[in-house]
């Protein structure tokens, strides 16, 4: 797939589809593959967190940028919810369809912009800052939905669950902000934390000690979110977001990133995406009008949401269109969330298979369209 300028994850999913029950029926999902897939999800979320920092979030909330972020999330989200209601899906599946349509795959967007050499351009940074906000919002809603899944869906129960989930999320976000402020304070002393880290690494001697310390740090936050009833990936995402070159030094950050990337992309993530292909069954899809409309609505609503918000934020038409297109790839994040929903029994195999097709389709189309959008902006 990379030879065709497409993300490797598409090839990995197709490999799973070919080898799995859909076509050749050689390989089936086993408990061992499920465990490896969970580790793959964990590392993918960490990689997404390492790509961003708090400054990026603050940037996405400044001035009119917040309008782009909100429009690019809620227009697709409510489009997906209305679609689910129209086809009379149950309320949890309806919300999850909306969530998967609303999300942007930050790692895929970063990869596409890097391939075009536009990651550090003004337009590229705007796309990334909006994607950061939308991914965090999606993960927050994911926490609420997972809390709701075992509750009786009455108005009082929904209100109570949403309130307590938001309370837990607020507590965790305040903890992260407090930790960030503490890091910021220590960072004022030049190389203070990096020097302390070097002393610890010299004492420990082991070559892999840096990676072990980093993983313990991430696991602490993942444990906190899991223990307060939120999904572990939320803690892992926020914790890895705190790691920056200002904190640990550029050399250590590169080591952490390269080691995580090697483990994830070289081994665990391909198995996770191939596992999605094994779960995917085209024969489970009977509602073809819903499949077509999920693809059309996901594609159109994200572009419209990004375009509409950008126009309100006083961007010109060409830039607004490029932002809408740049946010359209679902890829990793959407597939991770769809997989969690399927494992939790929130969506059926049919809806899961539809969401996989939608994620792959939007990821394939985005690079082609974004390349043309950049050419229009530069004219």
CSV table of C-alpha atoms in Angstrom, one decimal:
chain,number,residue,atom,x,y,z
A,1,UNK,CA,0.0,0.0,0.0
A,2,UNK,CA,2.9,2.4,0.8
A,3,UNK,CA,4.1,1.9,-2.8
A,4,UNK,CA,0.7,3.3,-3.9
A,5,UNK,CA,1.2,6.3,-1.4
A,6,UNK,CA,-1.4,4.9,1.0
A,7,UNK,CA,-1.0,4.2,4.7
A,8,UNK,CA,0.3,0.7,5.6
A,9,UNK,CA,-2.8,0.1,7.8
A,10,UNK,CA,-5.0,-0.3,4.7
A,11,UNK,CA,-2.8,-3.1,3.5
A,12,UNK,CA,-2.8,-4.7,6.9
A,13,UNK,CA,-6.6,-4.7,7.1
A,14,UNK,CA,-6.9,-6.1,3.6
A,15,UNK,CA,-4.4,-8.9,4.6
A,16,UNK,CA,-6.7,-9.8,7.5
A,17,UNK,CA,-9.8,-9.7,5.2
A,18,UNK,CA,-8.1,-12.1,2.7
A,19,UNK,CA,-6.7,-14.5,5.3
A,20,UNK,CA,-9.8,-14.4,7.5
A,21,UNK,CA,-13.4,-15.8,7.3
A,22,UNK,CA,-14.4,-13.4,4.6
A,23,UNK,CA,-12.3,-14.9,1.8
A,24,UNK,CA,-9.7,-17.7,2.4
A,25,UNK,CA,-10.8,-18.6,6.0
A,26,UNK,CA,-7.2,-19.6,7.0
A,27,UNK,CA,-7.0,-17.6,10.2
A,28,UNK,CA,-9.5,-16.9,13.0
A,29,UNK,CA,-9.5,-14.5,15.9
A,30,UNK,CA,-7.9,-16.2,18.9
A,31,UNK,CA,-7.4,-15.1,22.6
A,32,UNK,CA,-3.7,-14.7,21.8
A,33,UNK,CA,-4.4,-12.3,18.9
A,34,UNK,CA,-6.8,-10.4,21.1
A,35,UNK,CA,-4.1,-9.7,23.7
A,36,UNK,CA,-1.6,-8.6,21.1
A,37,UNK,CA,-4.3,-6.4,19.5
A,38,UNK,CA,-4.9,-4.7,22.9
A,39,UNK,CA,-1.2,-4.0,23.2
A,40,UNK,CA,-1.3,-2.6,19.6
A,41,UNK,CA,-4.1,-0.2,20.6
A,42,UNK,CA,-2.2,0.9,23.7
A,43,UNK,CA,1.0,1.7,21.6
A,44,UNK,CA,-0.9,3.4,18.8
A,45,UNK,CA,-2.6,5.7,21.3
A,46,UNK,CA,0.8,6.5,22.9
A,47,UNK,CA,2.2,7.3,19.5
A,48,UNK,CA,-0.7,9.7,18.8
A,49,UNK,CA,0.0,11.4,22.2
A,50,UNK,CA,3.7,11.7,21.5
A,51,UNK,CA,3.0,13.6,18.3
A,52,UNK,CA,1.3,16.4,20.1
A,53,UNK,CA,1.7,18.6,23.2
A,54,UNK,CA,-0.2,21.0,25.4
A,55,UNK,CA,0.8,24.0,23.3
A,56,UNK,CA,-1.0,22.4,20.4
A,57,UNK,CA,-4.2,22.1,22.4
A,58,UNK,CA,-4.0,25.7,23.6
A,59,UNK,CA,-3.5,26.8,20.0
A,60,UNK,CA,-6.6,24.9,18.9
A,61,UNK,CA,-8.6,26.8,21.5
A,62,UNK,CA,-7.3,30.3,20.8
A,63,UNK,CA,-9.5,32.8,19.1
A,64,UNK,CA,-11.6,31.7,16.2
A,65,UNK,CA,-9.8,28.3,16.0
A,66,UNK,CA,-12.3,26.9,18.5
A,67,UNK,CA,-15.1,27.6,16.0
A,68,UNK,CA,-13.4,25.4,13.4
A,69,UNK,CA,-12.8,22.6,16.0
A,70,UNK,CA,-16.4,22.6,17.2
A,71,UNK,CA,-17.9,22.8,13.8
A,72,UNK,CA,-15.6,20.1,12.4
A,73,UNK,CA,-16.7,17.8,15.2
A,74,UNK,CA,-20.3,18.5,15.9
A,75,UNK,CA,-21.7,18.8,12.3
A,76,UNK,CA,-20.4,15.3,11.4
A,77,UNK,CA,-21.4,13.9,14.9
A,78,UNK,CA,-25.0,15.1,14.6
A,79,UNK,CA,-25.1,14.0,11.0
A,80,UNK,CA,-24.1,10.5,12.1
A,81,UNK,CA,-26.7,10.6,15.0
A,82,UNK,CA,-29.5,11.6,12.6
A,83,UNK,CA,-28.4,8.9,10.2
A,84,UNK,CA,-28.6,6.3,13.0
A,85,UNK,CA,-32.0,7.5,14.1
A,86,UNK,CA,-33.3,7.4,10.5
A,87,UNK,CA,-32.3,3.8,10.2
A,88,UNK,CA,-33.8,3.1,13.7
A,89,UNK,CA,-30.5,1.9,15.3
A,90,UNK,CA,-30.5,1.6,19.1
A,91,UNK,CA,-29.4,4.8,20.9
A,92,UNK,CA,-25.9,3.5,21.9
A,93,UNK,CA,-25.1,2.3,18.3
A,94,UNK,CA,-26.5,5.6,17.0
A,95,UNK,CA,-24.2,7.7,19.2
A,96,UNK,CA,-21.2,5.5,18.3
A,97,UNK,CA,-21.8,5.9,14.5
A,98,UNK,CA,-21.9,9.7,15.1
A,99,UNK,CA,-18.7,9.5,17.1
A,100,UNK,CA,-16.8,7.4,14.5
A,101,UNK,CA,-18.0,9.9,11.7
A,102,UNK,CA,-16.9,12.9,13.8
A,103,UNK,CA,-13.4,11.8,14.7
A,104,UNK,CA,-10.2,12.7,12.7
A,105,UNK,CA,-7.2,10.3,12.7
A,106,UNK,CA,-4.5,12.6,14.0
A,107,UNK,CA,-1.6,10.1,13.2
A,108,UNK,CA,-2.9,9.7,9.7
A,109,UNK,CA,-3.3,13.5,9.2
A,110,UNK,CA,0.3,14.0,10.5
A,111,UNK,CA,1.6,11.3,8.1
A,112,UNK,CA,-0.2,12.7,5.1
A,113,UNK,CA,1.0,16.3,5.8
A,114,UNK,CA,4.6,15.0,6.4
A,115,UNK,CA,4.5,13.2,3.0
A,116,UNK,CA,3.5,16.5,1.4
A,117,UNK,CA,6.1,18.5,3.3
A,118,UNK,CA,3.3,20.7,4.8
A,119,UNK,CA,3.3,19.6,8.4
A,120,UNK,CA,4.9,22.9,9.6
A,121,UNK,CA,3.0,25.2,7.3
A,122,UNK,CA,0.4,27.5,8.7
A,123,UNK,CA,-2.4,25.5,7.0
A,124,UNK,CA,-0.9,22.2,8.2
A,125,UNK,CA,-0.6,23.4,11.8
A,126,UNK,CA,-4.2,24.5,11.7
A,127,UNK,CA,-5.4,21.1,10.5
A,128,UNK,CA,-3.3,19.4,13.2
A,129,UNK,CA,-4.6,21.7,16.0
A,130,UNK,CA,-8.2,21.1,15.0
A,131,UNK,CA,-7.6,17.3,14.8
A,132,UNK,CA,-6.1,17.4,18.3
A,133,UNK,CA,-9.1,19.0,19.8
A,134,UNK,CA,-11.5,16.7,18.0
A,135,UNK,CA,-9.7,13.6,19.0
A,136,UNK,CA,-9.6,14.6,22.7
A,137,UNK,CA,-13.4,15.4,22.5
A,138,UNK,CA,-14.0,12.0,20.9
A,139,UNK,CA,-12.1,10.2,23.6
A,140,UNK,CA,-14.0,12.1,26.3
A,141,UNK,CA,-17.4,11.1,24.8
A,142,UNK,CA,-16.0,7.5,24.5
A,143,UNK,CA,-15.6,7.5,28.3
A,144,UNK,CA,-19.2,8.6,28.8
A,145,UNK,CA,-20.6,6.0,26.4
A,146,UNK,CA,-18.6,3.2,28.0
A,147,UNK,CA,-20.0,4.2,31.4
A,148,UNK,CA,-23.5,4.3,30.0
A,149,UNK,CA,-23.5,0.9,28.3
A,150,UNK,CA,-24.5,-1.1,31.4
A,151,UNK,CA,-27.0,1.4,32.6
A,152,UNK,CA,-30.8,1.4,31.9
A,153,UNK,CA,-31.3,4.2,29.4
A,154,UNK,CA,-33.7,6.4,31.3
A,155,UNK,CA,-33.4,10.1,31.3
A,156,UNK,CA,-32.4,10.1,35.0
A,157,UNK,CA,-29.7,7.4,34.5
A,158,UNK,CA,-28.3,9.1,31.5
A,159,UNK,CA,-28.1,12.5,33.3
A,160,UNK,CA,-26.5,10.9,36.4
A,161,UNK,CA,-24.0,8.9,34.4
A,162,UNK,CA,-23.0,11.8,32.2
A,163,UNK,CA,-22.6,14.0,35.3
A,164,UNK,CA,-20.4,11.6,37.1
A,165,UNK,CA,-18.4,10.7,34.0
A,166,UNK,CA,-17.8,14.5,33.3
A,167,UNK,CA,-16.8,14.9,37.0
A,168,UNK,CA,-14.3,12.0,36.7
A,169,UNK,CA,-13.0,13.4,33.4
A,170,UNK,CA,-12.7,16.9,34.9
A,171,UNK,CA,-10.8,15.5,37.9
A,172,UNK,CA,-8.4,13.7,35.5
A,173,UNK,CA,-7.9,16.7,33.3
A,174,UNK,CA,-7.2,18.9,36.3
A,175,UNK,CA,-4.6,16.3,37.4
A,176,UNK,CA,-3.0,16.4,34.0
A,177,UNK,CA,-3.0,20.3,34.0
A,178,UNK,CA,-1.5,20.3,37.5
A,179,UNK,CA,1.2,17.8,36.4
A,180,UNK,CA,1.9,19.9,33.3
A,181,UNK,CA,2.3,23.1,35.4
A,182,UNK,CA,4.7,21.2,37.7
A,183,UNK,CA,6.7,20.1,34.6
A,184,UNK,CA,6.6,23.6,33.3
A,185,UNK,CA,8.0,25.0,36.6
A,186,UNK,CA,10.9,22.5,36.6
A,187,UNK,CA,11.6,23.1,33.0
A,188,UNK,CA,12.4,26.8,33.8
A,189,UNK,CA,15.6,25.4,35.3
A,190,UNK,CA,17.5,24.5,32.2
A,191,UNK,CA,17.8,20.8,31.6
A,192,UNK,CA,16.7,20.1,35.3
A,193,UNK,CA,14.5,17.1,34.6
A,194,UNK,CA,16.7,15.8,31.8
A,195,UNK,CA,19.8,15.9,34.2
A,196,UNK,CA,17.8,14.1,36.9
A,197,UNK,CA,16.7,11.5,34.3
A,198,UNK,CA,20.3,11.0,33.2
A,199,UNK,CA,21.4,10.3,36.8
A,200,UNK,CA,18.6,7.7,37.2
A,201,UNK,CA,19.6,6.0,33.9
A,202,UNK,CA,23.2,5.9,34.9
A,203,UNK,CA,22.3,4.3,38.2
A,204,UNK,CA,20.0,1.7,36.5
A,205,UNK,CA,22.6,0.8,33.9
A,206,UNK,CA,20.2,-1.2,31.7
A,207,UNK,CA,20.0,-0.1,28.1
A,208,UNK,CA,16.2,-0.2,28.1
A,209,UNK,CA,15.8,1.7,31.3
A,210,UNK,CA,14.5,4.9,29.6
A,211,UNK,CA,11.8,3.0,27.8
A,212,UNK,CA,10.8,1.2,31.1
A,213,UNK,CA,10.6,4.5,33.0
A,214,UNK,CA,8.4,6.0,30.2
A,215,UNK,CA,6.1,3.0,30.2
A,216,UNK,CA,5.7,3.1,34.0
A,217,UNK,CA,4.8,6.8,33.7
A,218,UNK,CA,2.2,6.1,31.0
A,219,UNK,CA,0.8,3.1,32.9
A,220,UNK,CA,0.3,5.1,36.1
A,221,UNK,CA,-2.1,7.5,34.2
A,222,UNK,CA,-3.7,4.6,32.3
A,223,UNK,CA,-4.4,2.9,35.7
A,224,UNK,CA,-5.9,6.1,37.1
A,225,UNK,CA,-8.4,6.4,34.3
A,226,UNK,CA,-9.2,2.7,34.4
A,227,UNK,CA,-9.7,2.8,38.2
A,228,UNK,CA,-12.1,5.8,38.0
A,229,UNK,CA,-14.2,4.1,35.3
A,230,UNK,CA,-12.7,5.7,32.1
A,231,UNK,CA,-11.0,3.6,29.4
A,232,UNK,CA,-7.3,3.1,29.9
A,233,UNK,CA,-6.5,4.6,26.4
A,234,UNK,CA,-7.6,8.0,27.7
A,235,UNK,CA,-5.0,8.0,30.5
A,236,UNK,CA,-2.3,6.6,28.1
A,237,UNK,CA,-3.1,9.4,25.5
A,238,UNK,CA,-2.9,12.3,28.0
A,239,UNK,CA,0.2,10.9,29.7
A,240,UNK,CA,2.2,10.5,26.5
A,241,UNK,CA,1.1,14.0,25.5
A,242,UNK,CA,3.0,15.3,28.5
A,243,UNK,CA,6.3,13.9,27.3
A,244,UNK,CA,8.1,16.6,25.3
A,245,UNK,CA,11.7,17.4,24.3
A,246,UNK,CA,11.6,20.3,26.8
A,247,UNK,CA,10.9,17.7,29.5
A,248,UNK,CA,13.3,14.8,28.7
A,249,UNK,CA,15.5,16.3,26.1
A,250,UNK,CA,15.4,15.8,22.3
A,251,UNK,CA,17.7,12.8,22.3
A,252,UNK,CA,15.6,10.9,24.9
A,253,UNK,CA,12.4,11.9,23.2
A,254,UNK,CA,13.7,10.5,19.9
A,255,UNK,CA,14.7,7.3,21.6
A,256,UNK,CA,11.3,6.9,23.2
A,257,UNK,CA,9.5,7.7,20.0
A,258,UNK,CA,11.6,5.4,17.8
A,259,UNK,CA,11.4,2.5,20.2
A,260,UNK,CA,7.6,2.9,20.6
A,261,UNK,CA,7.2,3.3,16.8
A,262,UNK,CA,9.3,0.3,16.1
A,263,UNK,CA,7.3,-2.0,18.5
A,264,UNK,CA,4.0,-0.6,17.3
A,265,UNK,CA,4.4,-0.2,13.6
A,266,UNK,CA,6.9,-3.1,13.2
A,267,UNK,CA,4.9,-5.7,15.1
A,268,UNK,CA,1.8,-5.0,17.3
A,269,UNK,CA,-0.1,-2.5,15.1
A,270,UNK,CA,0.0,-4.6,12.0
A,271,UNK,CA,-1.5,-7.5,14.0
A,272,UNK,CA,-4.2,-5.2,15.4
A,273,UNK,CA,-5.2,-3.9,11.9
A,274,UNK,CA,-5.0,-7.4,10.4
A,275,UNK,CA,-7.2,-8.5,13.4
A,276,UNK,CA,-9.8,-5.9,12.3
A,277,UNK,CA,-9.7,-7.5,8.9
A,278,UNK,CA,-10.3,-10.9,10.6
A,279,UNK,CA,-13.3,-9.5,12.4
A,280,UNK,CA,-14.6,-7.8,9.3
A,281,UNK,CA,-17.2,-9.8,7.4
A,282,UNK,CA,-18.7,-8.4,4.3
A,283,UNK,CA,-21.3,-11.1,4.4
A,284,UNK,CA,-22.6,-9.6,7.6
A,285,UNK,CA,-23.7,-6.4,5.7
A,286,UNK,CA,-27.3,-6.6,4.5
A,287,UNK,CA,-28.3,-3.0,4.9
A,288,UNK,CA,-26.5,-1.5,1.8
A,289,UNK,CA,-28.4,1.8,1.9
A,290,UNK,CA,-27.0,2.4,5.4
A,291,UNK,CA,-23.5,1.4,4.3
A,292,UNK,CA,-23.6,3.9,1.3
A,293,UNK,CA,-25.0,6.7,3.4
A,294,UNK,CA,-22.4,6.2,6.2
A,295,UNK,CA,-19.7,6.6,3.6
A,296,UNK,CA,-21.4,9.6,1.9
A,297,UNK,CA,-22.4,11.3,5.2
A,298,UNK,CA,-18.9,10.8,6.8
A,299,UNK,CA,-17.2,12.2,3.8
A,300,UNK,CA,-19.5,15.2,3.1
A,301,UNK,CA,-20.2,16.2,6.7
A,302,UNK,CA,-16.5,16.4,7.8
A,303,UNK,CA,-15.6,18.6,4.8
A,304,UNK,CA,-18.7,20.8,5.3
A,305,UNK,CA,-18.0,21.0,9.1
A,306,UNK,CA,-14.4,22.1,8.5
A,307,UNK,CA,-15.3,24.4,5.7
A,308,UNK,CA,-18.2,26.1,7.5
A,309,UNK,CA,-16.2,26.6,10.7
A,310,UNK,CA,-13.2,27.9,8.7
A,311,UNK,CA,-15.4,30.4,6.9
A,312,UNK,CA,-16.8,31.7,10.3
A,313,UNK,CA,-13.2,32.0,11.4
A,314,UNK,CA,-12.6,34.2,8.3
A,315,UNK,CA,-10.5,31.9,6.3
A,316,UNK,CA,-10.8,32.2,2.5
A,317,UNK,CA,-12.7,29.6,0.6
A,318,UNK,CA,-9.7,27.7,-0.7
A,319,UNK,CA,-8.1,27.4,2.7
A,320,UNK,CA,-11.5,26.5,4.3
A,321,UNK,CA,-11.9,23.7,1.8
A,322,UNK,CA,-8.4,22.4,2.4
A,323,UNK,CA,-9.0,22.3,6.1
A,324,UNK,CA,-12.2,20.3,5.7
A,325,UNK,CA,-10.5,17.8,3.4
A,326,UNK,CA,-7.4,17.6,5.7
A,327,UNK,CA,-9.7,16.5,8.6
A,328,UNK,CA,-11.4,13.8,6.6
A,329,UNK,CA,-9.1,10.8,7.2
A,330,UNK,CA,-10.5,8.5,9.9
A,331,UNK,CA,-7.9,5.7,9.8
A,332,UNK,CA,-6.3,4.7,13.2
A,333,UNK,CA,-8.4,6.6,15.7
A,334,UNK,CA,-11.8,5.6,14.2
A,335,UNK,CA,-10.8,2.0,13.9
A,336,UNK,CA,-9.5,1.9,17.5
A,337,UNK,CA,-12.8,3.4,18.7
A,338,UNK,CA,-15.0,1.1,16.5
A,339,UNK,CA,-13.0,-1.9,17.7
A,340,UNK,CA,-13.6,-0.9,21.4
A,341,UNK,CA,-17.3,-0.5,20.7
A,342,UNK,CA,-17.5,-3.9,19.0
A,343,UNK,CA,-15.7,-5.6,21.8
A,344,UNK,CA,-17.9,-3.9,24.4
A,345,UNK,CA,-21.0,-5.2,22.5
A,346,UNK,CA,-22.2,-1.7,21.8
A,347,UNK,CA,-22.3,-2.1,18.0
A,348,UNK,CA,-23.1,-5.2,15.9
A,349,UNK,CA,-20.7,-7.0,13.5
A,350,UNK,CA,-22.6,-5.4,10.6
A,351,UNK,CA,-22.2,-1.8,11.9
A,352,UNK,CA,-18.5,-2.6,12.8
A,353,UNK,CA,-17.9,-3.8,9.2
A,354,UNK,CA,-19.5,-0.7,7.8
A,355,UNK,CA,-17.3,1.6,10.0
A,356,UNK,CA,-14.2,-0.3,8.9
A,357,UNK,CA,-15.1,0.3,5.2
A,358,UNK,CA,-15.8,4.0,5.9
A,359,UNK,CA,-12.4,4.4,7.8
A,360,UNK,CA,-10.5,2.8,4.9
A,361,UNK,CA,-12.4,4.7,2.2
A,362,UNK,CA,-11.9,8.1,3.8
A,363,UNK,CA,-8.2,7.4,4.5
A,364,UNK,CA,-7.6,6.3,0.9
A,365,UNK,CA,-9.3,9.4,-0.6
A,366,UNK,CA,-7.9,12.1,1.6
A,367,UNK,CA,-4.3,12.3,0.3
A,368,UNK,CA,-5.5,12.6,-3.3
A,369,UNK,CA,-8.0,15.4,-2.5
A,370,UNK,CA,-5.7,17.2,-0.1
A,371,UNK,CA,-2.9,17.4,-2.6
A,372,UNK,CA,-5.2,19.1,-5.1
A,373,UNK,CA,-6.5,21.4,-2.3
A,374,UNK,CA,-3.0,22.5,-1.4
A,375,UNK,CA,-2.3,23.3,-5.1
A,376,UNK,CA,-5.5,25.5,-5.2
A,377,UNK,CA,-4.4,27.3,-2.0
A,378,UNK,CA,-0.9,28.0,-3.4
A,379,UNK,CA,-2.2,29.4,-6.7
